[in-house]
Amino acid sequence: MKVTFQIWRSDSNGGQLKDYQTEITEGMVVLDAVHQIQAEHANDLAVRWNCKAGKCGSCSAEINGRPRLMCMTRMDQVPVDKPVTIHPMKAFPIIKDLVTDVSVNYRVKKRIKKFKPRKPDAADGTWRMAQSDIDRVQEFRKCIECFLCQDVCHVLREHDLHEKFAGPRHMVYTAALEMHPLDVEDRTEDLKKQEGIGFCNITKCCTTVCPEKITITDNAIIPLKERVADRFYDPLFRFFRLFTKKN
Amino acid sequence: MSTYETYSHDVLVIGSGGAGLRAAIEASAAGVSVGMVCRSLLGKAHTVMAEGGVAASLGNVDDRDNWKVHFADTMRGGQYLNNWRMVELFTKEAPDRVRELEAWGAVFDRTADGRILQRNFGGHKYPRLAHVGDRTGLEMIRTLQDHGIHQGIDIYQEYTIVSLLKDGDRIAGAIAYDREKGLFKIFHSKAVIIATGGMGKIYKISSNSWDCTGGGISIAYHAGAELIDMEFVQFHPTGMVWPPSVRGLLITEGVRGEGGVLRNSNGKRFMFDDIPENYKNQTSNNEEEGWRYTQGDKNAKRPPELLTRDHVARCIRREIKEGRGSPHGGVFLDIAWIKEKISNAPEHIKKKLPSMYHQFKELANVDITKESMEVGPTTHYIMGGIRVDADTQMTTVPGLFAAGECAAGLHGANRLGGNSLSDLLVFGKRAGESAAQYAKANQKGKLSEKQIEELSKEALDPFSREANADKENPFQIQSDLQEMMQDLVGIVRTEKELIEALNRLEELKRRAAKVACGGNRGYNPGWHTAIELKHMLTVAEAIAMSALERKESRGGHFRDDFPDKSEELGSVNLSISKGEKMKLQRIPKQKLRDDLQQIVEENK
């Protein structure tokens, strides 16, 4: 079956959606269609991808307006009676065609304090952790850094506050560190000031688009907000802090 | 100096998967300046796709395990063509490298007493693979990435290396282009580490990422480095076969480690039909015992589904060829059956194999907790690659190092599952250390303006051919190459087909000389593929040539016309180097050290 796609192509004026037709066969995903178009009609069509198995998080785009991984979107889930639009992620500057500049995410991550383990539990330098204590952290560590959550977050997408709000991906990253049973670093103040956790108003869009089904808002962001609230807004804590050096 | 922007580092690391990251971290820790070039974005390298686990004899689940057993297993799996010194270093150091990851934040699955859990895998005598469900590679690369970004390494994302640069015999740096703008960049460095992974994408059916084109192996070869063992390609027994667009996608061996079984269309567990002589002692001949093994019974022997990958892949191929395959040309892999054995089977499967569950549900509409998967062999790994010194990882070119899949020697004729992830760590670290030492002891080589001009001109040639009437499409040549390698240099080989393959490669090279691309240089996949063709063709030729020379069947290399092992060929490795044409030589194997020989005997 021939299907029409409208794919964003950059040009000297910025860019526009351009029509392509290609043959769709059973089991194809959107990324297959893009590759086919690239091989047949547009060798220079830029698209970022690596694994085509939903594991690397490179091929994020907006398919008919929905942020998705192109490699995990089957063509039989997409209505084909009208053209299928493929647009690059809108929260990031376009480099070319479907490829965006996601470098801000790497900068933000680097400024988050890294993992700092407590002293080893055993003489051989190893630690002991119960599986039940790491289940939650393992959920966060499933993140493939596709940045779809960043793309859909209105703070970043509509208001372009990348430098003020670290965004859902980095809340998940921070939560994985903060809830790591071995970690002894304190990132609560950074969460409030540097990462701007207060910007998140819990619309849960990030959770909806996560291809790894990480419960970003409920399991990561809200508990971190609670930590910040406990530290900075709890009257008892404030009183206590008067007598300590910290903060 | 060159007209191109030039970056200067003591050590340049090419590749940012597990081996590249581990090497860069180590070199940087040694106090030298390090640049790391990523072909894709950081953290997206093929390591993310590794599933089952990282093999190290921690002995957390079975305390009978130690480096000696791991040594014997790895040598047996590699059919004794391994570089035994590498195997020794590897099996001794792997446990420390895994524990180190924990200190850097990795969160492996746990045993009941809170230590790192280990699982069974093909060819490993004891449960040995530290893992995180079936996404161990992601855990590993993310841990190295998140640690690495704080180590003062300069990271160049989405840069493609076009060629290495030399000063006489020694390495001087590399020429690259940045994908975003398509501009040439020069890296001037005292030492270079190649850590570019494998070459699965020269085959049509492959489990590999797009950037596994053998590029690093090829640039090393063209810079004069020797390659060895190139005939040994691993075809993983279980890739997806349906739908066509995901054909080849990996299904972890962990499925079988957790009790999954292989059946043909008659419902028979055909792996019991053919158990190789050298594994008879360790392999169970009844289904019940096999199940007990996967559930941790220390007195049970392993089920034949957990024999080495080369053997399982060939048995699957036999079933399919003899008409006992599944509807889409595979066989059945069944994990759902364990519901007969354990009460909460669906939850158990989802917990142990979450990505597999997800992958089949999303891409094939199959619920693996209820139905069997259809599976067939897929190109997965190359045991061969750049020849290195076991201790330092230096190649035959002074100042050039290699680590990970692109380097060769550790795995011999066949790699055991789980050994690649620890390979990356052990030899990534060693390469980083040695390269830093080399950089401290040597000055930078001189860059040759002429060499740089020639290389950049050659790289741009495809643009100048855009108007030619006889121009070729880079994607078409790539796809023709993949098809040809799949048909003629695949899992079962014959002399006639290998000669045909070498002839067809000559034709493809002629066509590649006419390859053209349009558009501009910024983020242009057509241009990128055009440049990459040279590397893919080089690696394909090295594989076909070595496969033709090895007139025997051993490990990943199976010759239909020579189905048995040959003692003569079992005593040599095959080496490939660049001359007027590609040169092939036999290198006699070094005699195994007596104490190591004894370990092999004791573990038979």
PDB file of N, CA and C in Angstrom, chain A residues 26-27 32 38-39 43-46 48-53 55-58 74 95-96 99 106 109-110 114-115 117 126-129 131 134-135 138 141-145 173 180 211, chain B residues 40-42 44 49 51 99 103-105 107-110 113-115 135 139 142-143 145-146 149-151 158 209-211 242-243 245 249 359 362-364 473 522-526:
ATOM      1  N   GLU A  26       3.694  -5.188   5.691  1.00  0.00           N
ATOM      2  CA  GLU A  26       3.319  -5.647   7.027  1.00  0.00           C
ATOM      3  C   GLU A  26       4.444  -5.507   8.049  1.00  0.00           C
ATOM      4  N   GLY A  27       4.085  -4.996   9.218  1.00  0.00           N
ATOM      5  CA  GLY A  27       5.032  -4.949  10.326  1.00  0.00           C
ATOM      6  C   GLY A  27       5.957  -3.744  10.316  1.00  0.00           C
ATOM      7  N   ASP A  32      11.191   2.753   9.440  1.00  0.00           N
ATOM      8  CA  ASP A  32      11.410   2.020   8.188  1.00  0.00           C
ATOM      9  C   ASP A  32      10.964   2.844   6.998  1.00  0.00           C
ATOM     10  N   GLN A  38      14.392   7.854   2.379  1.00  0.00           N
ATOM     11  CA  GLN A  38      15.774   8.328   2.289  1.00  0.00           C
ATOM     12  C   GLN A  38      16.527   7.583   1.174  1.00  0.00           C
ATOM     13  N   ALA A  39      16.379   6.282   1.121  1.00  0.00           N
ATOM     14  CA  ALA A  39      17.108   5.496   0.129  1.00  0.00           C
ATOM     15  C   ALA A  39      16.578   5.726  -1.282  1.00  0.00           C
ATOM     16  N   ASN A  43      18.360  10.983  -0.468  1.00  0.00           N
ATOM     17  CA  ASN A  43      19.575  10.478   0.190  1.00  0.00           C
ATOM     18  C   ASN A  43      20.080  11.387   1.295  1.00  0.00           C
ATOM     19  N   ASP A  44      19.779  12.683   1.181  1.00  0.00           N
ATOM     20  CA  ASP A  44      20.325  13.613   2.175  1.00  0.00           C
ATOM     21  C   ASP A  44      19.325  13.947   3.286  1.00  0.00           C
ATOM     22  N   LEU A  45      18.220  13.216   3.367  1.00  0.00           N
ATOM     23  CA  LEU A  45      17.246  13.435   4.439  1.00  0.00           C
ATOM     24  C   LEU A  45      17.884  13.055   5.781  1.00  0.00           C
ATOM     25  N   ALA A  46      18.003  14.044   6.675  1.00  0.00           N
ATOM     26  CA  ALA A  46      18.700  13.805   7.938  1.00  0.00           C
ATOM     27  C   ALA A  46      17.754  13.235   8.982  1.00  0.00           C
ATOM     28  N   ARG A  48      18.136  10.999  12.846  1.00  0.00           N
ATOM     29  CA  ARG A  48      19.053  10.405  13.816  1.00  0.00           C
ATOM     30  C   ARG A  48      18.488   9.053  14.252  1.00  0.00           C
ATOM     31  N   TRP A  49      19.311   8.028  14.220  1.00  0.00           N
ATOM     32  CA  TRP A  49      18.868   6.722  14.716  1.00  0.00           C
ATOM     33  C   TRP A  49      20.081   5.861  14.991  1.00  0.00           C
ATOM     34  N   ASN A  50      19.935   4.891  15.866  1.00  0.00           N
ATOM     35  CA  ASN A  50      21.000   3.934  16.091  1.00  0.00           C
ATOM     36  C   ASN A  50      20.510   2.497  16.086  1.00  0.00           C
ATOM     37  N   CYS A  51      19.670   2.145  17.083  1.00  0.00           N
ATOM     38  CA  CYS A  51      19.443   0.716  17.298  1.00  0.00           C
ATOM     39  C   CYS A  51      18.220   0.171  16.589  1.00  0.00           C
ATOM     40  N   LYS A  52      17.261   1.007  16.330  1.00  0.00           N
ATOM     41  CA  LYS A  52      15.968   0.588  15.764  1.00  0.00           C
ATOM     42  C   LYS A  52      15.343  -0.536  16.591  1.00  0.00           C
ATOM     43  N   ALA A  53      15.465  -0.419  17.897  1.00  0.00           N
ATOM     44  CA  ALA A  53      14.909  -1.439  18.785  1.00  0.00           C
ATOM     45  C   ALA A  53      14.387  -0.812  20.065  1.00  0.00           C
ATOM     46  N   LYS A  55      15.922   1.033  22.185  1.00  0.00           N
ATOM     47  CA  LYS A  55      16.851   0.963  23.310  1.00  0.00           C
ATOM     48  C   LYS A  55      17.813   2.135  23.409  1.00  0.00           C
ATOM     49  N   CYS A  56      18.001   2.868  22.295  1.00  0.00           N
ATOM     50  CA  CYS A  56      19.017   3.938  22.345  1.00  0.00           C
ATOM     51  C   CYS A  56      18.378   5.310  22.512  1.00  0.00           C
ATOM     52  N   GLY A  57      17.112   5.445  22.115  1.00  0.00           N
ATOM     53  CA  GLY A  57      16.437   6.731  22.271  1.00  0.00           C
ATOM     54  C   GLY A  57      16.937   7.817  21.335  1.00  0.00           C
ATOM     55  N   SER A  58      17.344   7.458  20.122  1.00  0.00           N
ATOM     56  CA  SER A  58      17.863   8.462  19.183  1.00  0.00           C
ATOM     57  C   SER A  58      16.796   9.017  18.242  1.00  0.00           C
ATOM     58  N   ARG A  74       4.482   1.469  15.111  1.00  0.00           N
ATOM     59  CA  ARG A  74       4.125   0.624  13.974  1.00  0.00           C
ATOM     60  C   ARG A  74       3.199   1.362  13.028  1.00  0.00           C
ATOM     61  N   ILE A  95      18.608  21.132  13.736  1.00  0.00           N
ATOM     62  CA  ILE A  95      19.901  21.154  13.033  1.00  0.00           C
ATOM     63  C   ILE A  95      19.627  20.985  11.548  1.00  0.00           C
ATOM     64  N   LYS A  96      18.920  19.926  11.217  1.00  0.00           N
ATOM     65  CA  LYS A  96      18.504  19.733   9.825  1.00  0.00           C
ATOM     66  C   LYS A  96      17.408  18.671   9.774  1.00  0.00           C
ATOM     67  N   VAL A  99      16.519  16.178  12.582  1.00  0.00           N
ATOM     68  CA  VAL A  99      17.562  16.151  13.615  1.00  0.00           C
ATOM     69  C   VAL A  99      17.581  17.459  14.396  1.00  0.00           C
ATOM     70  N   TYR A 106      22.781  17.556  27.695  1.00  0.00           N
ATOM     71  CA  TYR A 106      24.093  17.097  28.175  1.00  0.00           C
ATOM     72  C   TYR A 106      24.708  18.125  29.128  1.00  0.00           C
ATOM     73  N   LYS A 109      22.787  17.897  32.530  1.00  0.00           N
ATOM     74  CA  LYS A 109      23.142  16.704  33.289  1.00  0.00           C
ATOM     75  C   LYS A 109      24.494  16.882  33.979  1.00  0.00           C
ATOM     76  N   LYS A 110      25.411  17.490  33.272  1.00  0.00           N
ATOM     77  CA  LYS A 110      26.766  17.612  33.806  1.00  0.00           C
ATOM     78  C   LYS A 110      26.808  18.444  35.085  1.00  0.00           C
ATOM     79  N   LYS A 114      27.386  14.376  40.889  1.00  0.00           N
ATOM     80  CA  LYS A 114      27.428  12.966  40.520  1.00  0.00           C
ATOM     81  C   LYS A 114      27.281  12.044  41.729  1.00  0.00           C
ATOM     82  N   PHE A 115      27.150  10.775  41.431  1.00  0.00           N
ATOM     83  CA  PHE A 115      26.991   9.725  42.430  1.00  0.00           C
ATOM     84  C   PHE A 115      28.157   9.732  43.416  1.00  0.00           C
ATOM     85  N   PRO A 117      29.127   7.377  46.682  1.00  0.00           N
ATOM     86  CA  PRO A 117      28.696   6.258  47.533  1.00  0.00           C
ATOM     87  C   PRO A 117      29.204   6.384  48.955  1.00  0.00           C
ATOM     88  N   THR A 126      32.914  -4.148  48.809  1.00  0.00           N
ATOM     89  CA  THR A 126      31.603  -4.245  48.161  1.00  0.00           C
ATOM     90  C   THR A 126      30.501  -3.779  49.111  1.00  0.00           C
ATOM     91  N   TRP A 127      29.326  -3.619  48.532  1.00  0.00           N
ATOM     92  CA  TRP A 127      28.177  -3.145  49.294  1.00  0.00           C
ATOM     93  C   TRP A 127      27.088  -4.209  49.332  1.00  0.00           C
ATOM     94  N   ARG A 128      26.156  -4.045  50.237  1.00  0.00           N
ATOM     95  CA  ARG A 128      24.975  -4.900  50.287  1.00  0.00           C
ATOM     96  C   ARG A 128      23.748  -4.012  50.109  1.00  0.00           C
ATOM     97  N   MET A 129      22.898  -4.415  49.172  1.00  0.00           N
ATOM     98  CA  MET A 129      21.638  -3.685  48.971  1.00  0.00           C
ATOM     99  C   MET A 129      20.543  -4.703  48.735  1.00  0.00           C
ATOM    100  N   GLN A 131      17.136  -6.075  47.048  1.00  0.00           N
ATOM    101  CA  GLN A 131      16.454  -5.826  45.776  1.00  0.00           C
ATOM    102  C   GLN A 131      15.280  -4.859  45.981  1.00  0.00           C
ATOM    103  N   ILE A 134      16.112  -1.258  45.733  1.00  0.00           N
ATOM    104  CA  ILE A 134      16.594  -0.659  44.477  1.00  0.00           C
ATOM    105  C   ILE A 134      15.564  -0.723  43.351  1.00  0.00           C
ATOM    106  N   ASP A 135      14.408  -1.338  43.624  1.00  0.00           N
ATOM    107  CA  ASP A 135      13.401  -1.446  42.560  1.00  0.00           C
ATOM    108  C   ASP A 135      13.061  -0.081  41.955  1.00  0.00           C
ATOM    109  N   GLN A 138      15.885   1.346  39.905  1.00  0.00           N
ATOM    110  CA  GLN A 138      15.991   0.632  38.621  1.00  0.00           C
ATOM    111  C   GLN A 138      14.927   1.097  37.630  1.00  0.00           C
ATOM    112  N   ARG A 141      16.366   4.120  36.131  1.00  0.00           N
ATOM    113  CA  ARG A 141      17.549   3.843  35.304  1.00  0.00           C
ATOM    114  C   ARG A 141      17.199   3.142  33.990  1.00  0.00           C
ATOM    115  N   LYS A 142      15.921   2.871  33.777  1.00  0.00           N
ATOM    116  CA  LYS A 142      15.489   2.357  32.474  1.00  0.00           C
ATOM    117  C   LYS A 142      15.537   3.458  31.411  1.00  0.00           C
ATOM    118  N   CYS A 143      15.641   4.709  31.863  1.00  0.00           N
ATOM    119  CA  CYS A 143      15.575   5.849  30.937  1.00  0.00           C
ATOM    120  C   CYS A 143      16.587   5.709  29.805  1.00  0.00           C
ATOM    121  N   ILE A 144      16.116   5.881  28.556  1.00  0.00           N
ATOM    122  CA  ILE A 144      16.996   5.747  27.393  1.00  0.00           C
ATOM    123  C   ILE A 144      17.421   7.114  26.843  1.00  0.00           C
ATOM    124  N   GLU A 145      17.099   8.166  27.558  1.00  0.00           N
ATOM    125  CA  GLU A 145      17.479   9.528  27.154  1.00  0.00           C
ATOM    126  C   GLU A 145      17.028   9.880  25.737  1.00  0.00           C
ATOM    127  N   TYR A 173      16.772  11.613  36.572  1.00  0.00           N
ATOM    128  CA  TYR A 173      18.192  11.348  36.827  1.00  0.00           C
ATOM    129  C   TYR A 173      18.544  11.682  38.281  1.00  0.00           C
ATOM    130  N   HIS A 180      19.152   6.359  45.449  1.00  0.00           N
ATOM    131  CA  HIS A 180      20.131   5.258  45.400  1.00  0.00           C
ATOM    132  C   HIS A 180      20.553   4.953  46.839  1.00  0.00           C
ATOM    133  N   PRO A 211       8.516   6.367  26.570  1.00  0.00           N
ATOM    134  CA  PRO A 211       8.443   5.048  25.925  1.00  0.00           C
ATOM    135  C   PRO A 211       8.852   3.918  26.869  1.00  0.00           C
TER     136      PRO A 211
ATOM    137  N   SER B  40      27.900   8.838  17.145  1.00  0.00           N
ATOM    138  CA  SER B  40      26.530   9.287  17.374  1.00  0.00           C
ATOM    139  C   SER B  40      26.549  10.209  18.588  1.00  0.00           C
ATOM    140  N   LEU B  41      25.399  10.382  19.217  1.00  0.00           N
ATOM    141  CA  LEU B  41      25.383  11.137  20.469  1.00  0.00           C
ATOM    142  C   LEU B  41      25.972  10.267  21.565  1.00  0.00           C
ATOM    143  N   LEU B  42      26.476  10.902  22.597  1.00  0.00           N
ATOM    144  CA  LEU B  42      27.041  10.160  23.720  1.00  0.00           C
ATOM    145  C   LEU B  42      25.945   9.317  24.387  1.00  0.00           C
ATOM    146  N   LYS B  44      24.626   6.532  23.097  1.00  0.00           N
ATOM    147  CA  LYS B  44      23.745   5.841  22.156  1.00  0.00           C
ATOM    148  C   LYS B  44      24.452   4.680  21.467  1.00  0.00           C
ATOM    149  N   MET B  49      22.548  -1.882  23.557  1.00  0.00           N
ATOM    150  CA  MET B  49      21.683  -2.989  23.151  1.00  0.00           C
ATOM    151  C   MET B  49      22.040  -4.310  23.825  1.00  0.00           C
ATOM    152  N   GLU B  51      22.153  -7.147  26.328  1.00  0.00           N
ATOM    153  CA  GLU B  51      21.012  -7.469  27.166  1.00  0.00           C
ATOM    154  C   GLU B  51      21.361  -8.325  28.370  1.00  0.00           C
ATOM    155  N   ARG B  99      32.811  -4.808  39.916  1.00  0.00           N
ATOM    156  CA  ARG B  99      32.597  -4.171  41.232  1.00  0.00           C
ATOM    157  C   ARG B  99      32.826  -2.661  41.161  1.00  0.00           C
ATOM    158  N   ALA B 103      30.687   0.926  42.267  1.00  0.00           N
ATOM    159  CA  ALA B 103      31.196   2.108  42.970  1.00  0.00           C
ATOM    160  C   ALA B 103      30.915   3.390  42.189  1.00  0.00           C
ATOM    161  N   TRP B 104      30.655   3.236  40.883  1.00  0.00           N
ATOM    162  CA  TRP B 104      30.336   4.398  40.061  1.00  0.00           C
ATOM    163  C   TRP B 104      28.833   4.578  39.881  1.00  0.00           C
ATOM    164  N   GLY B 105      28.053   3.770  40.565  1.00  0.00           N
ATOM    165  CA  GLY B 105      26.610   4.015  40.559  1.00  0.00           C
ATOM    166  C   GLY B 105      25.737   2.988  39.862  1.00  0.00           C
ATOM    167  N   VAL B 107      23.459  -0.170  39.219  1.00  0.00           N
ATOM    168  CA  VAL B 107      22.540  -0.836  40.147  1.00  0.00           C
ATOM    169  C   VAL B 107      22.155  -2.201  39.560  1.00  0.00           C
ATOM    170  N   PHE B 108      22.984  -3.194  39.834  1.00  0.00           N
ATOM    171  CA  PHE B 108      22.712  -4.548  39.345  1.00  0.00           C
ATOM    172  C   PHE B 108      21.613  -5.205  40.188  1.00  0.00           C
ATOM    173  N   ASP B 109      20.956  -6.190  39.601  1.00  0.00           N
ATOM    174  CA  ASP B 109      19.987  -6.989  40.359  1.00  0.00           C
ATOM    175  C   ASP B 109      20.726  -7.681  41.507  1.00  0.00           C
ATOM    176  N   ARG B 110      19.974  -7.973  42.605  1.00  0.00           N
ATOM    177  CA  ARG B 110      20.618  -8.451  43.834  1.00  0.00           C
ATOM    178  C   ARG B 110      20.295  -9.899  44.183  1.00  0.00           C
ATOM    179  N   ASP B 113      21.039 -12.060  49.754  1.00  0.00           N
ATOM    180  CA  ASP B 113      21.854 -11.428  50.799  1.00  0.00           C
ATOM    181  C   ASP B 113      22.441 -10.086  50.357  1.00  0.00           C
ATOM    182  N   GLY B 114      21.871  -9.521  49.286  1.00  0.00           N
ATOM    183  CA  GLY B 114      22.194  -8.141  48.945  1.00  0.00           C
ATOM    184  C   GLY B 114      23.419  -7.935  48.068  1.00  0.00           C
ATOM    185  N   ARG B 115      23.974  -9.035  47.538  1.00  0.00           N
ATOM    186  CA  ARG B 115      25.119  -8.859  46.640  1.00  0.00           C
ATOM    187  C   ARG B 115      24.664  -8.862  45.182  1.00  0.00           C
ATOM    188  N   ARG B 135      18.540  -5.486  30.390  1.00  0.00           N
ATOM    189  CA  ARG B 135      19.059  -4.221  29.846  1.00  0.00           C
ATOM    190  C   ARG B 135      20.412  -3.888  30.464  1.00  0.00           C
ATOM    191  N   GLU B 139      22.604  -0.151  31.374  1.00  0.00           N
ATOM    192  CA  GLU B 139      23.087   0.169  32.714  1.00  0.00           C
ATOM    193  C   GLU B 139      24.587   0.471  32.664  1.00  0.00           C
ATOM    194  N   ARG B 142      25.413   3.770  30.653  1.00  0.00           N
ATOM    195  CA  ARG B 142      24.972   4.963  31.372  1.00  0.00           C
ATOM    196  C   ARG B 142      25.859   5.210  32.584  1.00  0.00           C
ATOM    197  N   THR B 143      26.259   4.143  33.258  1.00  0.00           N
ATOM    198  CA  THR B 143      27.148   4.298  34.407  1.00  0.00           C
ATOM    199  C   THR B 143      28.479   4.908  33.967  1.00  0.00           C
ATOM    200  N   GLN B 145      29.061   6.604  31.232  1.00  0.00           N
ATOM    201  CA  GLN B 145      28.805   7.959  30.717  1.00  0.00           C
ATOM    202  C   GLN B 145      28.679   8.957  31.872  1.00  0.00           C
ATOM    203  N   ASP B 146      27.852   8.615  32.850  1.00  0.00           N
ATOM    204  CA  ASP B 146      27.589   9.561  33.935  1.00  0.00           C
ATOM    205  C   ASP B 146      28.822   9.766  34.816  1.00  0.00           C
ATOM    206  N   ILE B 149      31.602  11.892  32.259  1.00  0.00           N
ATOM    207  CA  ILE B 149      31.435  13.314  31.957  1.00  0.00           C
ATOM    208  C   ILE B 149      32.050  14.205  33.044  1.00  0.00           C
ATOM    209  N   HIS B 150      32.389  13.621  34.168  1.00  0.00           N
ATOM    210  CA  HIS B 150      33.004  14.416  35.232  1.00  0.00           C
ATOM    211  C   HIS B 150      34.515  14.211  35.312  1.00  0.00           C
ATOM    212  N   GLN B 151      35.103  13.539  34.324  1.00  0.00           N
ATOM    213  CA  GLN B 151      36.524  13.207  34.407  1.00  0.00           C
ATOM    214  C   GLN B 151      37.419  14.097  33.545  1.00  0.00           C
ATOM    215  N   GLU B 158      28.893  13.243  17.509  1.00  0.00           N
ATOM    216  CA  GLU B 158      28.532  13.201  16.090  1.00  0.00           C
ATOM    217  C   GLU B 158      29.678  13.690  15.196  1.00  0.00           C
ATOM    218  N   SER B 209      23.446  -2.041  15.670  1.00  0.00           N
ATOM    219  CA  SER B 209      23.087  -0.660  15.379  1.00  0.00           C
ATOM    220  C   SER B 209      23.632  -0.238  14.020  1.00  0.00           C
ATOM    221  N   TRP B 210      23.107   0.872  13.502  1.00  0.00           N
ATOM    222  CA  TRP B 210      23.542   1.312  12.167  1.00  0.00           C
ATOM    223  C   TRP B 210      25.036   1.589  12.108  1.00  0.00           C
ATOM    224  N   ASP B 211      25.621   2.033  13.242  1.00  0.00           N
ATOM    225  CA  ASP B 211      27.019   2.437  13.128  1.00  0.00           C
ATOM    226  C   ASP B 211      28.002   1.277  13.295  1.00  0.00           C
ATOM    227  N   TRP B 242      10.091 -12.234  12.569  1.00  0.00           N
ATOM    228  CA  TRP B 242       8.857 -11.628  12.071  1.00  0.00           C
ATOM    229  C   TRP B 242       8.442 -10.496  12.987  1.00  0.00           C
ATOM    230  N   PRO B 243       7.912  -9.393  12.490  1.00  0.00           N
ATOM    231  CA  PRO B 243       7.738  -9.035  11.079  1.00  0.00           C
ATOM    232  C   PRO B 243       9.067  -8.699  10.390  1.00  0.00           C
ATOM    233  N   SER B 245      10.449  -6.190   9.082  1.00  0.00           N
ATOM    234  CA  SER B 245      11.215  -4.977   9.355  1.00  0.00           C
ATOM    235  C   SER B 245      12.053  -5.085  10.622  1.00  0.00           C
ATOM    236  N   LEU B 249      16.577  -8.574  14.955  1.00  0.00           N
ATOM    237  CA  LEU B 249      16.614  -7.934  16.277  1.00  0.00           C
ATOM    238  C   LEU B 249      16.843  -8.976  17.374  1.00  0.00           C
ATOM    239  N   GLN B 359       9.353  -5.666  23.644  1.00  0.00           N
ATOM    240  CA  GLN B 359       9.745  -5.736  22.242  1.00  0.00           C
ATOM    241  C   GLN B 359       8.757  -6.583  21.424  1.00  0.00           C
ATOM    242  N   GLU B 362       5.177  -4.876  21.423  1.00  0.00           N
ATOM    243  CA  GLU B 362       5.069  -3.665  20.607  1.00  0.00           C
ATOM    244  C   GLU B 362       5.298  -3.950  19.124  1.00  0.00           C
ATOM    245  N   LEU B 363       6.287  -4.792  18.838  1.00  0.00           N
ATOM    246  CA  LEU B 363       6.707  -4.919  17.443  1.00  0.00           C
ATOM    247  C   LEU B 363       6.100  -6.113  16.725  1.00  0.00           C
ATOM    248  N   ALA B 364       5.648  -7.125  17.476  1.00  0.00           N
ATOM    249  CA  ALA B 364       5.153  -8.325  16.797  1.00  0.00           C
ATOM    250  C   ALA B 364       3.771  -8.762  17.294  1.00  0.00           C
ATOM    251  N   ASN B 473      24.010   4.963  -6.316  1.00  0.00           N
ATOM    252  CA  ASN B 473      23.351   5.366  -5.069  1.00  0.00           C
ATOM    253  C   ASN B 473      24.016   4.628  -3.898  1.00  0.00           C
ATOM    254  N   GLY B 522      26.140  19.357   5.353  1.00  0.00           N
ATOM    255  CA  GLY B 522      25.597  19.287   6.713  1.00  0.00           C
ATOM    256  C   GLY B 522      24.675  18.101   6.888  1.00  0.00           C
ATOM    257  N   TYR B 523      24.900  17.327   7.891  1.00  0.00           N
ATOM    258  CA  TYR B 523      24.083  16.171   8.272  1.00  0.00           C
ATOM    259  C   TYR B 523      23.503  15.446   7.070  1.00  0.00           C
ATOM    260  N   ASN B 524      24.386  14.921   6.250  1.00  0.00           N
ATOM    261  CA  ASN B 524      23.962  14.298   4.999  1.00  0.00           C
ATOM    262  C   ASN B 524      24.209  12.788   5.031  1.00  0.00           C
ATOM    263  N   PRO B 525      23.171  11.999   5.293  1.00  0.00           N
ATOM    264  CA  PRO B 525      23.350  10.546   5.420  1.00  0.00           C
ATOM    265  C   PRO B 525      23.844   9.900   4.123  1.00  0.00           C
ATOM    266  N   GLY B 526      23.489  10.456   2.997  1.00  0.00           N
ATOM    267  CA  GLY B 526      23.961   9.909   1.724  1.00  0.00           C
ATOM    268  C   GLY B 526      25.479   9.996   1.639  1.00  0.00           C
TER     269      GLY B 526
END
